[in-house]
């Protein structure tokens, strides 16, 4: 039970926040209670790093370094989201308690997603996350937000159904729901049975489709722009970073624990991911170019970023057994992406709430009106392009090197050319901020909590870009459980 | 060996940039003096290193003043700096132009703080390219350069600056995309990111994973865009024309040299046999660059664009010298990079000065300035003569070595024929330079330029600094060739020459 303290803390704090909301007038305490809960959970999780623990709940939850890595990542992102929400929540003053509680519960769901080793538990964790997020997306209650929430709910439900169907097929074929046991069954198969058993093949394809929705890979990305635009900006940030990371956590675990071993099998799904990567990168980048709304633009860019991440998945599929470069590359990329995208969205929260609009043209002259915010946003955008000295460069270098190592040079060339395309639309924002005429000389205010969050993100972006060694080492340790 | 000299040289400008950006708000004079200080010290230090550099024949191929520290353990990347005969002159040149660029920018009065911060950061990144001995560090420095250039052209430029800036970024990133793929392939075929190790072991084993020629061309595309080699050159006239003066000086002076340097350091050193195999293609591209560049220069009516196109032509000599693959031709190419950095740097500075003082950049509307601005005229003419390769200027020494070296090289078939075609470029160059001088400075003086200011004290200081170095290298080229030879000889050894 001791291994479950972080999760229990989150549930308890969520409950406390809702109850407190009934009694206190000073709503800012809610944020502080939530943050302290996240800090406690994070501290306990970090303390568990490196230990060898048995799996808990009749083998349904693993407490390995991989799970711990993601738990710390989700807690950290939630921490930043709550810090940056403190200004924003005034827009829905009556529901602050529910807001924070739902963020905590979604985080809990993601932590469980990273830890589960059983198909049924994965599904339950996924739904816990999703339902919290459906509600959060609709929190603004205006027309756009409601539409986004409904769209997310409907499409998400379809994705869930597809996923569940895929799981059922895999279960039907192997008779197991435990990932390790599925792997054992598959390893006894003679090669080429995959094509002879369309059920399993179908199951895997449906799993890819279901998770493809979560990570916003093309062609399952249709919901992204509208939902990103309509959701409250901190929740957009949360969706683009944490929910995507959770999707990748599950994919890594399922595809490596269950379908990783017979090489003929892993190379097949490796190619599926390679194809999806090409589609996501190219379509995401090209459709991002004409966007006038910065949240939509970042929505499309996050589709492209999922594409780069899938290059890592493809590399992982192509690798034979012993190499963890692909997995640790994905983990490192997710970490650096978390800092980068959170940073970008936090800057946008500050600027857009002043402008009361998300249009890129409104950012004109921000370099004069809010030099530090503009500088931070510029750094994050440079990181998203993948240029040094920001974290994004190291992340891409690391992931692409895995791909080259496993013979996917063609894929890497497509990916780096895509990075060039992305430079065009990211720099457009930079250009507007530093070269455009300011609409007014008014300064852009931001709260201390938000500035702290932004500062942490920028430090993270620079540290991961300049001395990434430590984080890479952690990612390798977290991924090392995948070596047979 | 270490002692941190190179690190100091490398990061002083960046430190100055940070200081200027975050500490010195709106104190323009102080910012300019800080920028001057933080670029002068690296220049002084690099001159000291130039003096201390071991020139004895035993030092051939040795990397001196090395500094090495583990940087990113999981991927075996090192922070590894060092200079040899090839990179030392380019380091000195960068430090020299970096300092002069600050002086040239003294009259900037728009967004001063940002301007000098970016300019100093630019210097660090270029220095980093020449000093790095680790492929990842090299690439990081190579990429960092793009951001300052984007801002410098975009904010302080002129004309179609926004178009030129984004064109520059897209072209450069496109080239480096392929370069990155090449570096990654190199990393996994050799298991190392160290340029020295890879250079030493040769790439005999490369055949097993992917053809060496593929890696060679992946890398080459990146360098070819930067140099620039025909047909990847179209960003250059735009970027040069629209950039502010000091940035044009840095761009023409050292930035495009990164391409030539990379070709020698990575392409030729690591893949000598592939280089030999495909040398003919590159030599032909070089000749096209020389002649096409010169022909287009002839047709220009914009003052700055003209110098920009002449760079394409002159970089053709560098490419010719490199891929003629002879000992003398390679030395010539390296010397030509240095010389062109000085000469074109000066030309851009002078064009900037003329444009600033006359507010006119159209050659057809200038004329007779010799009466009004005698000092500018003299220095401009000197720079022009150096550009067309007049003896006793650095341009002559460099071009002479390139042509003699290429003509006598035994590696590339028909090289004599190509060289002779290349020499025609010199004739055309003489034509357009003299014609330009004639159109701008001679002929009847025009009334509207009466009272145009001549160079002031500060401008005279940097003009004469340029001229002094150009003449020094022209009269006594051995001061550089002795050093360059030490860097070139191991490359030539690999080529079997």
Coordinates of C-alpha atoms in Angstrom, one line a residue, chain B residues 71-264:
Chain B
X71 CA 29.7 17.0 -22.2
X72 CA 26.8 14.5 -22.7
X73 CA 27.8 11.1 -21.4
X74 CA 24.9 9.0 -22.8
X75 CA 25.8 9.8 -26.4
X76 CA 29.5 10.2 -25.9
X77 CA 29.6 13.8 -26.9
X78 CA 32.5 15.9 -25.8
X79 CA 33.1 19.6 -25.3
X80 CA 36.3 19.5 -27.4
X81 CA 38.0 22.6 -28.8
X82 CA 41.3 22.9 -30.6
X83 CA 42.9 24.6 -33.6
X84 CA 45.2 23.5 -36.3
X85 CA 46.7 25.3 -39.3
X86 CA 43.3 25.3 -41.1
X87 CA 41.1 26.7 -38.3
X88 CA 43.6 29.0 -36.7
X89 CA 43.5 31.7 -39.4
X90 CA 39.8 31.5 -39.6
X91 CA 39.5 32.0 -35.8
X92 CA 41.8 35.0 -36.1
X93 CA 39.7 36.3 -39.0
X94 CA 36.5 35.9 -37.1
X95 CA 37.8 37.7 -34.0
X96 CA 39.2 40.5 -36.2
X97 CA 35.9 41.0 -38.1
X98 CA 33.9 40.6 -34.9
X99 CA 35.7 43.5 -33.4
X100 CA 35.6 45.6 -36.5
X101 CA 31.9 44.8 -36.9
X102 CA 31.3 46.5 -33.6
X103 CA 33.2 49.6 -34.8
X104 CA 31.4 49.6 -38.1
X105 CA 28.1 49.5 -36.2
X106 CA 29.0 52.4 -34.0
X107 CA 26.4 54.6 -35.7
X108 CA 23.5 52.2 -35.1
X109 CA 20.9 54.0 -33.0
X110 CA 17.8 51.8 -33.3
X111 CA 17.3 49.2 -30.6
X112 CA 20.9 49.3 -29.7
X113 CA 20.8 46.8 -26.9
X114 CA 19.3 44.0 -29.0
X115 CA 21.5 44.8 -31.9
X116 CA 24.8 44.4 -30.1
X117 CA 23.6 41.4 -28.2
X118 CA 22.7 39.5 -31.4
X119 CA 25.9 40.6 -33.1
X120 CA 28.1 39.3 -30.2
X121 CA 26.2 36.1 -30.1
X122 CA 26.7 35.7 -33.8
X123 CA 30.5 36.0 -33.3
X124 CA 30.5 33.2 -30.6
X125 CA 28.6 30.8 -32.8
X126 CA 30.9 31.3 -35.8
X127 CA 34.0 31.0 -33.6
X128 CA 32.4 27.8 -32.3
X129 CA 32.2 26.3 -35.7
X130 CA 35.9 26.8 -36.3
X131 CA 37.0 25.7 -32.9
X132 CA 34.8 22.6 -32.4
X133 CA 36.4 19.1 -32.7
X134 CA 33.2 17.3 -31.8
X135 CA 30.6 16.9 -34.4
X136 CA 27.6 17.6 -32.2
X137 CA 29.3 20.7 -30.8
X138 CA 30.1 21.7 -34.4
X139 CA 26.5 21.3 -35.4
X140 CA 25.1 23.1 -32.4
X141 CA 27.3 26.1 -33.1
X142 CA 26.4 25.9 -36.8
X143 CA 22.7 26.1 -36.0
X144 CA 22.9 28.8 -33.3
X145 CA 24.2 31.2 -35.9
X146 CA 20.8 31.2 -37.8
X147 CA 18.8 33.0 -35.0
X148 CA 21.0 36.1 -34.6
X149 CA 21.2 36.4 -38.4
X150 CA 17.4 36.2 -38.7
X151 CA 16.9 39.0 -36.2
X152 CA 19.8 41.1 -37.5
X153 CA 18.6 41.1 -41.1
X154 CA 14.9 41.3 -40.2
X155 CA 15.1 44.2 -37.8
X156 CA 18.0 46.3 -38.9
X157 CA 18.1 45.4 -42.6
X158 CA 16.8 47.4 -45.5
X159 CA 14.7 46.7 -48.6
X160 CA 12.9 43.4 -48.7
X161 CA 14.5 42.5 -45.4
X162 CA 11.7 40.2 -44.1
X163 CA 11.7 38.1 -47.3
X164 CA 15.5 37.9 -47.3
X165 CA 15.7 36.9 -43.6
X166 CA 13.2 34.1 -43.9
X167 CA 14.8 32.9 -47.1
X168 CA 18.2 32.8 -45.4
X169 CA 16.7 30.8 -42.5
X170 CA 14.9 28.3 -44.7
X171 CA 17.9 27.8 -47.1
X172 CA 20.3 27.4 -44.2
X173 CA 18.1 25.0 -42.2
X174 CA 17.4 23.0 -45.4
X175 CA 21.1 22.5 -45.8
X176 CA 21.7 21.7 -42.2
X177 CA 18.9 19.2 -42.3
X178 CA 20.9 17.1 -44.6
X179 CA 24.0 17.8 -42.7
X180 CA 22.4 16.5 -39.5
X181 CA 21.4 13.3 -41.3
X182 CA 25.0 13.0 -42.5
X183 CA 26.4 13.6 -39.0
X184 CA 24.1 11.0 -37.5
X185 CA 25.1 8.5 -40.1
X186 CA 28.7 9.2 -39.4
X187 CA 28.1 8.8 -35.7
X188 CA 26.5 5.4 -36.1
X189 CA 28.9 4.0 -38.7
X190 CA 31.9 5.0 -36.5
X191 CA 30.4 5.1 -33.0
X192 CA 32.1 8.4 -32.4
X193 CA 31.4 12.1 -32.6
X194 CA 35.1 13.1 -32.5
X195 CA 36.2 14.6 -35.7
X196 CA 39.8 13.6 -34.9
X197 CA 39.0 10.0 -34.3
X198 CA 36.8 9.7 -37.3
X199 CA 39.4 11.4 -39.4
X200 CA 42.1 9.1 -38.2
X201 CA 40.4 5.8 -38.6
X202 CA 39.2 6.7 -42.1
X203 CA 35.9 5.3 -43.2
X204 CA 36.9 1.9 -44.5
X205 CA 34.1 0.3 -42.5
X206 CA 31.4 2.6 -43.7
X207 CA 30.6 0.4 -46.7
X208 CA 29.0 -2.2 -44.4
X209 CA 26.1 0.0 -43.3
X210 CA 25.6 2.6 -46.0
X211 CA 27.7 3.8 -48.8
X212 CA 30.3 6.4 -47.8
X213 CA 29.4 8.5 -50.8
X214 CA 25.9 8.9 -49.4
X215 CA 27.2 10.3 -46.2
X216 CA 29.6 12.5 -48.1
X217 CA 26.9 14.1 -50.1
X218 CA 24.6 14.5 -47.1
X219 CA 27.3 16.5 -45.4
X220 CA 28.2 18.3 -48.6
X221 CA 24.7 19.7 -49.2
X222 CA 24.9 21.5 -45.9
X223 CA 28.2 23.1 -46.7
X224 CA 27.3 23.8 -50.3
X225 CA 24.3 25.9 -49.3
X226 CA 26.5 27.9 -47.0
X227 CA 29.5 28.4 -49.3
X228 CA 27.4 28.9 -51.5
X229 CA 27.8 26.6 -54.5
X230 CA 25.8 27.1 -57.6
X231 CA 22.7 26.2 -57.7
X232 CA 22.3 26.7 -54.0
X233 CA 23.4 30.3 -54.0
X234 CA 20.2 32.3 -54.5
X235 CA 19.8 33.2 -50.8
X236 CA 23.1 35.0 -50.8
X237 CA 22.4 38.1 -52.9
X238 CA 19.2 38.7 -51.0
X239 CA 20.6 38.3 -47.6
X240 CA 23.7 40.4 -48.4
X241 CA 21.8 43.1 -50.0
X242 CA 19.3 43.6 -47.3
X243 CA 21.5 43.0 -44.2
X244 CA 22.9 45.9 -42.3
X245 CA 26.5 46.8 -43.1
X246 CA 28.2 45.1 -40.2
X247 CA 26.2 42.0 -40.7
X248 CA 27.1 41.9 -44.4
X249 CA 30.7 42.1 -43.3
X250 CA 30.3 39.2 -41.0
X251 CA 28.2 37.2 -43.5
X252 CA 30.6 37.7 -46.4
X253 CA 33.7 37.7 -44.3
X254 CA 33.3 34.6 -42.2
X255 CA 29.9 33.0 -42.3
X256 CA 30.1 31.6 -45.7
X257 CA 33.6 30.4 -44.9
X258 CA 32.0 27.9 -42.6
X259 CA 31.0 26.1 -45.8
X260 CA 34.5 25.9 -47.2
X261 CA 35.9 25.0 -43.8
X262 CA 33.4 22.2 -43.4
X263 CA 34.2 20.8 -46.8
X264 CA 37.9 20.5 -46.1

